Tab-separated table of C-alpha atoms and ligand atoms in Angstrom:
chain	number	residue	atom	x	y	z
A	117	UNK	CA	0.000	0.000	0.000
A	118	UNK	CA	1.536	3.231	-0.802
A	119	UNK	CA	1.705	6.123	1.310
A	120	UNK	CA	2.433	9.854	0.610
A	121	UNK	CA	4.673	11.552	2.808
A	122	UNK	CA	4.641	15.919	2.069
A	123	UNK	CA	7.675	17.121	3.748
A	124	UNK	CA	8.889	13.367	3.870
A	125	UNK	CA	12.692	14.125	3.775
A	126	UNK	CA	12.176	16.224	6.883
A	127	UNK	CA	13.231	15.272	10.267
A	128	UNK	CA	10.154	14.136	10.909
A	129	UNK	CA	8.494	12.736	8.017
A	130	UNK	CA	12.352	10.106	7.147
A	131	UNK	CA	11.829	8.430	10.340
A	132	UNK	CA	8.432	7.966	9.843
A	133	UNK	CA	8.811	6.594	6.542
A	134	UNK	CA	11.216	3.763	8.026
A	135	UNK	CA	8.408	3.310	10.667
A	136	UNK	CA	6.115	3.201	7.528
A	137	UNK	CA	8.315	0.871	5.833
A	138	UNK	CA	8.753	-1.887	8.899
A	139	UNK	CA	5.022	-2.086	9.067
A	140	UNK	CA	4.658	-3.312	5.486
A	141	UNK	CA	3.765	0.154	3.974
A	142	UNK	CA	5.251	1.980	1.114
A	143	UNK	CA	6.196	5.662	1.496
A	144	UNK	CA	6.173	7.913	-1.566
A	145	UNK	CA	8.238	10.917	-0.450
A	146	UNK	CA	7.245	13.961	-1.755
A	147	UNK	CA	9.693	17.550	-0.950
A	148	UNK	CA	11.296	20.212	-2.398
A	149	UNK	CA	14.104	19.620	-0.125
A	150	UNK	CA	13.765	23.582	0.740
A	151	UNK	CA	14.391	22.479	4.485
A	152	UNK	CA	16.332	18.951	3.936
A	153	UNK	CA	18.714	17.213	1.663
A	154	UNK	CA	18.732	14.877	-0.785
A	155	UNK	CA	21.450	12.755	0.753
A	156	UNK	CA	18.283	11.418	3.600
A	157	UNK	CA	17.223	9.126	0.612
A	158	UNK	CA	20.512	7.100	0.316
A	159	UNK	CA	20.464	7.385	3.998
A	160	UNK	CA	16.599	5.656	4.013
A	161	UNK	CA	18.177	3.470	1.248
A	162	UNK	CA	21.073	2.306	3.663
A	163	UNK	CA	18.535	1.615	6.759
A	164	UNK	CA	15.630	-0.120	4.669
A	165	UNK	CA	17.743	-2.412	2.154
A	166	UNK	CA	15.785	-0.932	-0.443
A	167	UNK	CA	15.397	2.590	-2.534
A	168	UNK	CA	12.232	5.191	-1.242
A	169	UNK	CA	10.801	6.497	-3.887
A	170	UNK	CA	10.682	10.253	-4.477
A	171	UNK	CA	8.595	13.076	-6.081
A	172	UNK	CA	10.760	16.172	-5.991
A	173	UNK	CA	8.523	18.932	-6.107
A	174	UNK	CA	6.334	21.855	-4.543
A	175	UNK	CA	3.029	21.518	-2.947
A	176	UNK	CA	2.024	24.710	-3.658
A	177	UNK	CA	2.149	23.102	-7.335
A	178	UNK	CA	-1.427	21.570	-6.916
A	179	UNK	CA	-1.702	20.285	-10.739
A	180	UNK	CA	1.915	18.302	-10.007
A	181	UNK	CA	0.722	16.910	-7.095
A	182	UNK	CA	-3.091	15.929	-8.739
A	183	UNK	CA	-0.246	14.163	-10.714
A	184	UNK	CA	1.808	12.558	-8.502
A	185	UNK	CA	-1.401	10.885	-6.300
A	186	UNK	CA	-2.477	9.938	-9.756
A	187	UNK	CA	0.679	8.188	-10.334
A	188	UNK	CA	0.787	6.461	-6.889
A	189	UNK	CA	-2.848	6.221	-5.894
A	190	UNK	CA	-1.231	6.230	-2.676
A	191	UNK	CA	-4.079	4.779	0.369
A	192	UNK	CA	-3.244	7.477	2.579
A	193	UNK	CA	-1.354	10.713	2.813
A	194	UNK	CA	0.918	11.899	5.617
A	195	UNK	CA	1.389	16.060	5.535
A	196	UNK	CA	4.649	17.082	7.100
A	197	UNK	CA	5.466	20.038	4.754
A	198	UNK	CA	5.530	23.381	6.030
A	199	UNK	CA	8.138	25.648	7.607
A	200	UNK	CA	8.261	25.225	11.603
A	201	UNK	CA	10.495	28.158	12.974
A	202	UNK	CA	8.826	30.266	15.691
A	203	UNK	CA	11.318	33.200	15.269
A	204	UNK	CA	11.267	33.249	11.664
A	205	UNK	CA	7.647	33.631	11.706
A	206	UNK	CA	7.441	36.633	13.371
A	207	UNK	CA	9.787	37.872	11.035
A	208	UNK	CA	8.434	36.897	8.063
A	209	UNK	CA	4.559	35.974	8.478
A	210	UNK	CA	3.633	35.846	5.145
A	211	UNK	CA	6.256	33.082	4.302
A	212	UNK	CA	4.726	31.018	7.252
A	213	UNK	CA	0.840	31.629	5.907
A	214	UNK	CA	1.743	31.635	1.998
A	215	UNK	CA	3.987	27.858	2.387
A	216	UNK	CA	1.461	26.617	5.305
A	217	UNK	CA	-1.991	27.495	4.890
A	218	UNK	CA	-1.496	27.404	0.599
A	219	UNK	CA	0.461	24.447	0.694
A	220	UNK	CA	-1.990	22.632	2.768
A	221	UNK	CA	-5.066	24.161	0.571
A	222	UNK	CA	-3.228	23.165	-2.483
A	223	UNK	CA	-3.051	19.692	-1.441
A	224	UNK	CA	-6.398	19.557	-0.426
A	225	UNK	CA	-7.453	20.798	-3.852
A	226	UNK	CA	-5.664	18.401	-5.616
A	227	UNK	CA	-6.543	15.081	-3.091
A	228	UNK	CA	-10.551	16.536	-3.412
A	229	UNK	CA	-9.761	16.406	-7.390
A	230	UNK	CA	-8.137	13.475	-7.819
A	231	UNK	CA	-10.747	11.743	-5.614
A	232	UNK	CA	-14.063	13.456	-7.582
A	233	UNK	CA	-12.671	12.421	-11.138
A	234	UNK	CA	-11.219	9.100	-10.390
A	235	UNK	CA	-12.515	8.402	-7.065
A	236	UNK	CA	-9.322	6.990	-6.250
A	237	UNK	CA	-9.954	6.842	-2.606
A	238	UNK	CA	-13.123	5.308	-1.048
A	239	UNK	CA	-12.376	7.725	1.364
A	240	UNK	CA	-9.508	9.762	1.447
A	241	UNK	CA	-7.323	9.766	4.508
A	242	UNK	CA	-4.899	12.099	5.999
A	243	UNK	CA	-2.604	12.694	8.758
A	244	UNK	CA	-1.264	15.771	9.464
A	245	UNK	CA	1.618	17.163	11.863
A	246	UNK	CA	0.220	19.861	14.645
A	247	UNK	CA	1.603	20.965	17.512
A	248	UNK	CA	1.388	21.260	21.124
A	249	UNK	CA	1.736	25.049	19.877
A	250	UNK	CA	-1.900	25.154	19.514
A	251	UNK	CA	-2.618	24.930	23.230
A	252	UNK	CA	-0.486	28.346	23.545
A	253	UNK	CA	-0.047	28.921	27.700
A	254	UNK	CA	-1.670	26.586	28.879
A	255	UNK	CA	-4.054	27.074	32.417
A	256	UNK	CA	-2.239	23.701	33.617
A	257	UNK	CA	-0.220	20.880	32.867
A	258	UNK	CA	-1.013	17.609	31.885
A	259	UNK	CA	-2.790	19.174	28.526
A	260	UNK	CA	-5.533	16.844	27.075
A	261	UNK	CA	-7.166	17.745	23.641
A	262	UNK	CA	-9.960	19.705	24.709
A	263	UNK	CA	-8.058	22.830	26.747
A	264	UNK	CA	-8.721	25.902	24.481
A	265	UNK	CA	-6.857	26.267	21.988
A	266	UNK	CA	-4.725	29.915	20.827
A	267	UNK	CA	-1.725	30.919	19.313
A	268	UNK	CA	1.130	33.083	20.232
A	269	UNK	CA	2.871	33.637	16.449
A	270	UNK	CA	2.093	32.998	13.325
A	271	UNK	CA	3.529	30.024	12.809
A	272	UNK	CA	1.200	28.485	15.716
A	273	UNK	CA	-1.720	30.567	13.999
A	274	UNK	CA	-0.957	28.871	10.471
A	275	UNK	CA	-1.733	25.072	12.876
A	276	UNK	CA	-4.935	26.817	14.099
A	277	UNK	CA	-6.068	27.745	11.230
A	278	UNK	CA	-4.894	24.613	9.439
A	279	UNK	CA	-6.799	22.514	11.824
A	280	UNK	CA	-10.084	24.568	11.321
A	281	UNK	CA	-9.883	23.913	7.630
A	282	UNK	CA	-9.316	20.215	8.171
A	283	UNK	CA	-12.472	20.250	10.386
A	284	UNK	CA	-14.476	22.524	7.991
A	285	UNK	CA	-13.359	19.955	4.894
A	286	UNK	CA	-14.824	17.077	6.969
A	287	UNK	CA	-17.877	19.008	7.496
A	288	UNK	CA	-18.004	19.328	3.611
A	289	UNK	CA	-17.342	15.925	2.722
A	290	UNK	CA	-17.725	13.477	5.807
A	291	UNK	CA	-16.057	10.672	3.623
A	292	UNK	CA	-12.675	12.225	4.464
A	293	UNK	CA	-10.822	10.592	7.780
A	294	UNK	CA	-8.521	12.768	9.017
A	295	UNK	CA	-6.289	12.419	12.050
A	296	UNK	CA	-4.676	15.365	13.518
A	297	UNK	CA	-1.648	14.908	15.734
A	298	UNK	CA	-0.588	17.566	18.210
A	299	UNK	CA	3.271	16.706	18.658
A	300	UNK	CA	4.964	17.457	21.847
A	301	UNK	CA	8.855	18.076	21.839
A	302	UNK	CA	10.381	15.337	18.966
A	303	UNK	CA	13.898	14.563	19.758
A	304	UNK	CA	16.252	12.118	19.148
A	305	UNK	CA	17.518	9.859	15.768
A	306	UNK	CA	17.122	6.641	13.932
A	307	UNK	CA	19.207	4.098	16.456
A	308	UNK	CA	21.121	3.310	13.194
A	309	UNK	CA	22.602	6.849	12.979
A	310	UNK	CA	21.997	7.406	9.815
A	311	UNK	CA	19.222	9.949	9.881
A	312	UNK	CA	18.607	12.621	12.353
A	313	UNK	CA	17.483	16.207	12.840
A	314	UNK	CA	19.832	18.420	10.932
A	315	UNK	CA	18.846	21.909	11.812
A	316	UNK	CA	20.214	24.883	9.070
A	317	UNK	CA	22.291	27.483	11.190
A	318	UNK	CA	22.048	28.120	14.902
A	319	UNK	CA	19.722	25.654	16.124
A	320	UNK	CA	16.562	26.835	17.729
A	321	UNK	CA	15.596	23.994	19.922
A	322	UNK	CA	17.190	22.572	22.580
A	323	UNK	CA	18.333	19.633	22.205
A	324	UNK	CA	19.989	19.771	18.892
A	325	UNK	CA	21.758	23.084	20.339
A	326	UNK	CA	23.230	20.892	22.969
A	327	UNK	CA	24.539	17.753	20.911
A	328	UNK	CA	26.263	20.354	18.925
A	329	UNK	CA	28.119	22.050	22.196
A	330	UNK	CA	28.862	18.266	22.723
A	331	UNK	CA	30.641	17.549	19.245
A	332	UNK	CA	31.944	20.927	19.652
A	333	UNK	CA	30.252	22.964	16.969
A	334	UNK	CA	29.149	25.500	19.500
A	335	UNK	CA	30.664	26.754	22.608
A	336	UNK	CA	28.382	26.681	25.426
A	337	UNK	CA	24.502	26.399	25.614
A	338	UNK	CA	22.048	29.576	27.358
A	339	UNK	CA	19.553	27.982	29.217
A	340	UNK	CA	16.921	30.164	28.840
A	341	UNK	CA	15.321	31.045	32.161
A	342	UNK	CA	16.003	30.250	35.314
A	343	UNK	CA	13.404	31.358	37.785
A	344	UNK	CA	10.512	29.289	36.085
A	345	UNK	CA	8.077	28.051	38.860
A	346	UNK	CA	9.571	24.293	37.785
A	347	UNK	CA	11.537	22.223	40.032
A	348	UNK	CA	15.030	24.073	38.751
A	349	UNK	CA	13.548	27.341	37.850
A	350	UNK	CA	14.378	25.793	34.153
A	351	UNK	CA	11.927	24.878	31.324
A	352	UNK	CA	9.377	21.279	31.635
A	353	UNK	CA	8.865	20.031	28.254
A	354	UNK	CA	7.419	16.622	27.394
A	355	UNK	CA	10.108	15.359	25.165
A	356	UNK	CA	9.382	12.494	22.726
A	357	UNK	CA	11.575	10.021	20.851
A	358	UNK	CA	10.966	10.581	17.079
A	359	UNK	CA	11.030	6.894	16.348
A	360	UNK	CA	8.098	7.034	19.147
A	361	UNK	CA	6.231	9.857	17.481
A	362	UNK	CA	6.953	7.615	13.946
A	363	UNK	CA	5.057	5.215	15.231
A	364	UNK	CA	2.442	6.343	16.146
A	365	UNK	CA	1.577	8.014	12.892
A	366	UNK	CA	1.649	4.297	11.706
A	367	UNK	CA	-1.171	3.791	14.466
A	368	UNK	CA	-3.159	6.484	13.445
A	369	UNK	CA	-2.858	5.602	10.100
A	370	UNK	CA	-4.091	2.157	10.826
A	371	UNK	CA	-7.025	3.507	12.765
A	372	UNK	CA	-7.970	5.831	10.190
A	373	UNK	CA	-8.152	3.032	7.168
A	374	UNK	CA	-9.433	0.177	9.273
A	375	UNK	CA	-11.768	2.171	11.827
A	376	UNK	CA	-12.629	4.521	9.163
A	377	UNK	CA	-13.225	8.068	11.741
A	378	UNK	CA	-11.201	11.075	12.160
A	379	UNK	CA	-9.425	11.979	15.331
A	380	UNK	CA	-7.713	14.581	17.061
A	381	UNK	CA	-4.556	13.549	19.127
A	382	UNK	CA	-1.588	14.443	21.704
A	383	UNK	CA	1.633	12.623	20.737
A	384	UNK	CA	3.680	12.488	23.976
A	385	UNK	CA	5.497	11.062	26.681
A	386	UNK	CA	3.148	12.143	29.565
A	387	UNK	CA	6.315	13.264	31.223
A	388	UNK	CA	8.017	16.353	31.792
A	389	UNK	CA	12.012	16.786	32.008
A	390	UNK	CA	13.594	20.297	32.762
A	391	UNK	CA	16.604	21.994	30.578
A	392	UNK	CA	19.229	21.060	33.187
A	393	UNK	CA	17.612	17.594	33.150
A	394	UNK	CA	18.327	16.841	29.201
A	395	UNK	CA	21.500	18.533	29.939
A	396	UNK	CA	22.559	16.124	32.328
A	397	UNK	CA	21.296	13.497	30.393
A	398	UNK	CA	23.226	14.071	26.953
A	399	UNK	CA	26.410	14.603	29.779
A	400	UNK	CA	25.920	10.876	30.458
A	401	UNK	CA	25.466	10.020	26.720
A	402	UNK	CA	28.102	11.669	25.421
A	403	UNK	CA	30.647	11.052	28.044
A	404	UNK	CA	31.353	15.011	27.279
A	405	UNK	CA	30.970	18.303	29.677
A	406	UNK	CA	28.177	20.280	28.388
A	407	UNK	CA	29.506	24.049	29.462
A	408	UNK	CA	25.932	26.330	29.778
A	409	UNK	CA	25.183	29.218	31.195
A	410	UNK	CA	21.909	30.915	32.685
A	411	UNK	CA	19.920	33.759	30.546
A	412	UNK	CA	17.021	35.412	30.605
A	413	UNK	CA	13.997	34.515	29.797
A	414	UNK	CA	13.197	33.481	25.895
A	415	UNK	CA	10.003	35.580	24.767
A	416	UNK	CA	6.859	33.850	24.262
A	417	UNK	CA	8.342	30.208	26.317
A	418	UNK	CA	5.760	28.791	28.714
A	419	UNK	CA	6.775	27.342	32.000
A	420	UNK	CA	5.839	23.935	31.599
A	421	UNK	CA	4.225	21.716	28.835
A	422	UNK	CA	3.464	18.375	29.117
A	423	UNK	CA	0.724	16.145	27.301
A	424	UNK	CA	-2.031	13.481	28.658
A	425	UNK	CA	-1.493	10.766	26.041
A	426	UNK	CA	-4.531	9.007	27.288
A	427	UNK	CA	-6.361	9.563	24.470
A	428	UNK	CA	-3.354	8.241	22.111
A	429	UNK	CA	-3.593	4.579	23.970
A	430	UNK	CA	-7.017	4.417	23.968
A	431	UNK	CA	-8.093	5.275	20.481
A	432	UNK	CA	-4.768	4.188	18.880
A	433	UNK	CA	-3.337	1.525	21.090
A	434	UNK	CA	-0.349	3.631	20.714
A	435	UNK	CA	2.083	4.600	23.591
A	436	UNK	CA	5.756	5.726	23.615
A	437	UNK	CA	7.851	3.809	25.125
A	438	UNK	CA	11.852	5.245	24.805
A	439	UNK	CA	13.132	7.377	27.735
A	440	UNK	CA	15.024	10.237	28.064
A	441	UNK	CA	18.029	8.705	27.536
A	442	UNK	CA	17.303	6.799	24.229
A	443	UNK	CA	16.432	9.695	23.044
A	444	UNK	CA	19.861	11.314	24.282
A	445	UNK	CA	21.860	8.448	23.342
A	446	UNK	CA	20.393	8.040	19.949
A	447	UNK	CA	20.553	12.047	18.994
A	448	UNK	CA	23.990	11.619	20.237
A	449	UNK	CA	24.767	8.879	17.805
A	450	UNK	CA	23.487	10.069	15.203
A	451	UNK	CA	25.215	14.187	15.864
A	452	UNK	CA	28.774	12.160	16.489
A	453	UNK	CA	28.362	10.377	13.412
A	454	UNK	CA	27.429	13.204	11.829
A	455	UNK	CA	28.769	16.076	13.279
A	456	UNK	CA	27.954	18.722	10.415
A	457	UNK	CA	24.895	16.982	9.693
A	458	UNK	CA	23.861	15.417	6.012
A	459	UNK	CA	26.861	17.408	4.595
A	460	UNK	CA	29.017	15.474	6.677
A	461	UNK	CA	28.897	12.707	3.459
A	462	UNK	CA	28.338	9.284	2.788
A	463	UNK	CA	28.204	7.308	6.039
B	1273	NAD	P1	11.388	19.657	8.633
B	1273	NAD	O1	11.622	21.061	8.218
B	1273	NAD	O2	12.572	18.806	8.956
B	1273	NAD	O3	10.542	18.906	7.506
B	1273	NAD	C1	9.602	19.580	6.679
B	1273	NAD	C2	9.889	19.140	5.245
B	1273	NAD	O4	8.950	19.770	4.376
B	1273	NAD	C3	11.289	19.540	4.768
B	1273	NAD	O5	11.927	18.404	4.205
B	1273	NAD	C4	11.028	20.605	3.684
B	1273	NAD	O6	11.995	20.573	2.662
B	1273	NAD	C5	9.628	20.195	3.213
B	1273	NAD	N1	8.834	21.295	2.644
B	1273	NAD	C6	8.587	22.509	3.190
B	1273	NAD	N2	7.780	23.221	2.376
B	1273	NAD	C7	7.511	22.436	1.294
B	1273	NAD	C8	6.735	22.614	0.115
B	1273	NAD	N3	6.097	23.768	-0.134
B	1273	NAD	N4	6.682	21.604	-0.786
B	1273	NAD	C9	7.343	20.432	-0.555
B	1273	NAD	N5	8.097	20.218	0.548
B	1273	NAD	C10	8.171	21.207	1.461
B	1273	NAD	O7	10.373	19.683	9.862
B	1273	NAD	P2	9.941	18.514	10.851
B	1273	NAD	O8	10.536	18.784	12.169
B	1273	NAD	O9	10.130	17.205	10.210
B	1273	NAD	O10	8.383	18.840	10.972
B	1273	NAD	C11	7.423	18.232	10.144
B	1273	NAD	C12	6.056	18.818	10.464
B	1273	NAD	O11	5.795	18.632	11.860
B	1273	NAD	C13	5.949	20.318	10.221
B	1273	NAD	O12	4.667	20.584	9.700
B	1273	NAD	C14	6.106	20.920	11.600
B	1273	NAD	O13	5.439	22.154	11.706
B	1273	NAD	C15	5.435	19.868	12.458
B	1273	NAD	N6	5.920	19.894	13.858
B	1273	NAD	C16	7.256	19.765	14.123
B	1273	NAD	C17	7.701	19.823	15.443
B	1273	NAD	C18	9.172	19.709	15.766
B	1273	NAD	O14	9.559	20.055	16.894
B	1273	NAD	N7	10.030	19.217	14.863
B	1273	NAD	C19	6.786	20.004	16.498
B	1273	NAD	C20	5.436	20.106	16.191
B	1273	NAD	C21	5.009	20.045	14.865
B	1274	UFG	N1	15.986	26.234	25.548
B	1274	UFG	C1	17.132	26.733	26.138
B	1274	UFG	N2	18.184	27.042	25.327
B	1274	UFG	C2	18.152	26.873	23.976
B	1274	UFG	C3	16.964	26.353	23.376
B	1274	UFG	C4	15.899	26.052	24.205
B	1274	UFG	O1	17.187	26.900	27.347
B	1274	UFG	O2	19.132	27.187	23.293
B	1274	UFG	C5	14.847	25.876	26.425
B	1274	UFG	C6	13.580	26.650	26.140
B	1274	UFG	O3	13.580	27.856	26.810
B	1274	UFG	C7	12.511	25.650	26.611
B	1274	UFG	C8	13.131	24.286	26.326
B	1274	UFG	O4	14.536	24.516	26.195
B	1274	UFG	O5	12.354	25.762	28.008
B	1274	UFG	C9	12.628	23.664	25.030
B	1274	UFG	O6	12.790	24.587	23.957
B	1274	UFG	P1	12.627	24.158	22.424
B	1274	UFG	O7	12.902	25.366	21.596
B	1274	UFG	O8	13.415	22.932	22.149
B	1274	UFG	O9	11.107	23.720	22.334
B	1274	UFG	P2	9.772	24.582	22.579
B	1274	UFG	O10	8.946	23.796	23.546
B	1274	UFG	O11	10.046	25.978	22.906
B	1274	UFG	O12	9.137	24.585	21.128
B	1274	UFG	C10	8.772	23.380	20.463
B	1274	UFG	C11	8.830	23.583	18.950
B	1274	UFG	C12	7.810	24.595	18.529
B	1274	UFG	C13	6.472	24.213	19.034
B	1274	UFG	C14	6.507	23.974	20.526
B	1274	UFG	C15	5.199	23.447	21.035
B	1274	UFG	O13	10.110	24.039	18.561
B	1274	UFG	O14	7.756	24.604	17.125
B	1274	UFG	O15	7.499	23.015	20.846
B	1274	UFG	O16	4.892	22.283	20.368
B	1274	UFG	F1	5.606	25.206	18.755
């Protein structure tokens, strides 16, 4: 069965295509590499034993893509593309809503065409990659699916709006499943090594920002706030394994073409771990110092933010199951290995 993956040479969307892959599936990867690199197919290649195919293109291009789900008739369609940098959005908006809200509309055009004149699907079915952005400060911690949702910049506004339009589609056409999954804090690699998140310039997150003071690339980490009402005045994030998060877009996948109804769902740990707490753990990891030093406040940064997956086990049967330190000891695998990222070469 094939499977489009938008945005599938992404961070996000390679390790769910091995995920994909190892449950008998067939991604089709679809990107204009304007955020990745080529070189993550010969990675995929390397991990799977076999070549993944790919559509190099734009989904803002809706008549290519009518023509790519023509070619592949693919039983379900993953959407991962879209630009995901908070800072950048403020500083550019109209990038965010232009590549975010039009890509997604274009693809919706052209699966709602494809599936009037050929009726390729029975029903069509899509995935697509929110955030735990949408629940903006949240009143308390754990978050289930039903606090209020608002956003804080516009690339959290482009989800919310994104997720309206799913909802309104549905409304349209109640043949369409969709599943909407609200991701927590991905981290972490492929245990082979081989693929990873590669972030372009200064890394925005955390914990790719500290792998790299580990291998060196950067001098010494700002922990960004200190006097948080947390348990070390630092930061509570639920972090999640991305071969975690992978699979459970295989499980909602699976609900959506066997249970045939759309869902909204948290994709988390259920946990929260504080800034000096991943430091720590990528210390033990690495075997390396990780030199830091305490800043103010980053604008916009809640407190804490951590999901109740409840919903995920129940409905999906899905649950992660890596800790902390897989997901330290895999990102630093895969940062060691790779210590300037994909442009490191060949592994
Ligand atoms: P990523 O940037 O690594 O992957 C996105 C991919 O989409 C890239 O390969 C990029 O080249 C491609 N792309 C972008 N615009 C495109 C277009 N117009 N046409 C074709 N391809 C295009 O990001 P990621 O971390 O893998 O995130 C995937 C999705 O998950 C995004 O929608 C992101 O907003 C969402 N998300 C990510 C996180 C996170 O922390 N990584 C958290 C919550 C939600
Ligand atoms: N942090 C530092 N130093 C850094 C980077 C981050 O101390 O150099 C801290 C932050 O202040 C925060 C924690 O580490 O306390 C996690 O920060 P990240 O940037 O890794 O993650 P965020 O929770 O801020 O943001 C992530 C995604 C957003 C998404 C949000 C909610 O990057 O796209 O989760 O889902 F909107």
């Amino acid at each position: 069965m094939n499977i489009l993956l938008t945005g599938g040479a992404g961070y996000i969307g390679s390790h769910t295509c091995v995920a994909l892959a190892q449950a008998g599936f067939h991604p089709v990867v679809l990107d204009n590499f304007s955020n990745s690199s080529p070189e993550v197919l010969a990675r995929l290649e390397k991990i799977l034993g076999r070549p993944v195919v790919l559509e190099r293109g734009d989904i803002l291009d809706t008549a290519w893509v009518e023509q790519v789900l023509r070619r592949h008739a693919p039983a379900g369609v993953m959407h991962f593309a879209g630009d995901k940098a908070v800072g950048e959005s403020v500083a550019q908006p109209l990038k965010y809503f232009h590549n975010n809200i039009g890509g997604s509309i274009s693809l919706l055009r052209a699966m709602a065409s494809v599936h009037a004149a050929q009726g390729a699907w029975t029903t069509p079915a899509l995935v697509f990659s929110s955030s735990a952005t949408v629940y903006g400060d949240p009143a308390s911690v754990p978050i289930t699916e039903d606090f209020p949702r608002s956003h804080t910049n516009p690339y959290g506004h482009t989800k919310l709006v994104i997720e309206d339009m799913l909802a309104a589609v549905q409304r349209s056409a109640p043949d369409w499943r969709v599943g909407v999954l609200r991701y927590f804090n991905p981290v972490g690699a492929h245990p082979s090594g081989l693929i990873g998140e590669d972030p372009n310039g200064i890394p925005n997150n955390l914990m790719p920002y500290v792998t790299q003071v580990a291998v060196g690339r950067r001098e010494r980490l700002s922990v960004y706030g200190s006097d948080y009402p947390t348990r070390d005045g630092t930061g509570v994030r639920d972090y999640i394994h991305v071969m975690d998060l992978a699979e459970g877009h295989v499980a909602a996948l699976q609900h959506l073409l066997q249970a045939g109804e759309s869902f909204t769902v948290n994709l988390g740990t259920g946990l929260g771990n504080s800034v000096l707490e991943v430091v720590r753990a990528v210390e033990q990891a690495s075997g390396r110092p990780i030199p830091y030093q305490l800043a103010p406040r980053r604008a916009g940064d809640v407190a804490e933010c951590y999901a109740d997956p409840t919903r995920a086990r129940e409905l999906l049967g899905w649950k992660a199951r890596r800790s902390l330190q897989d997901m330290c000891t895999d990102a630093w695998r895969w940062q060691s290995a790779n210590p300037d990222g994909y442009r490191t070469g060949a592994a």
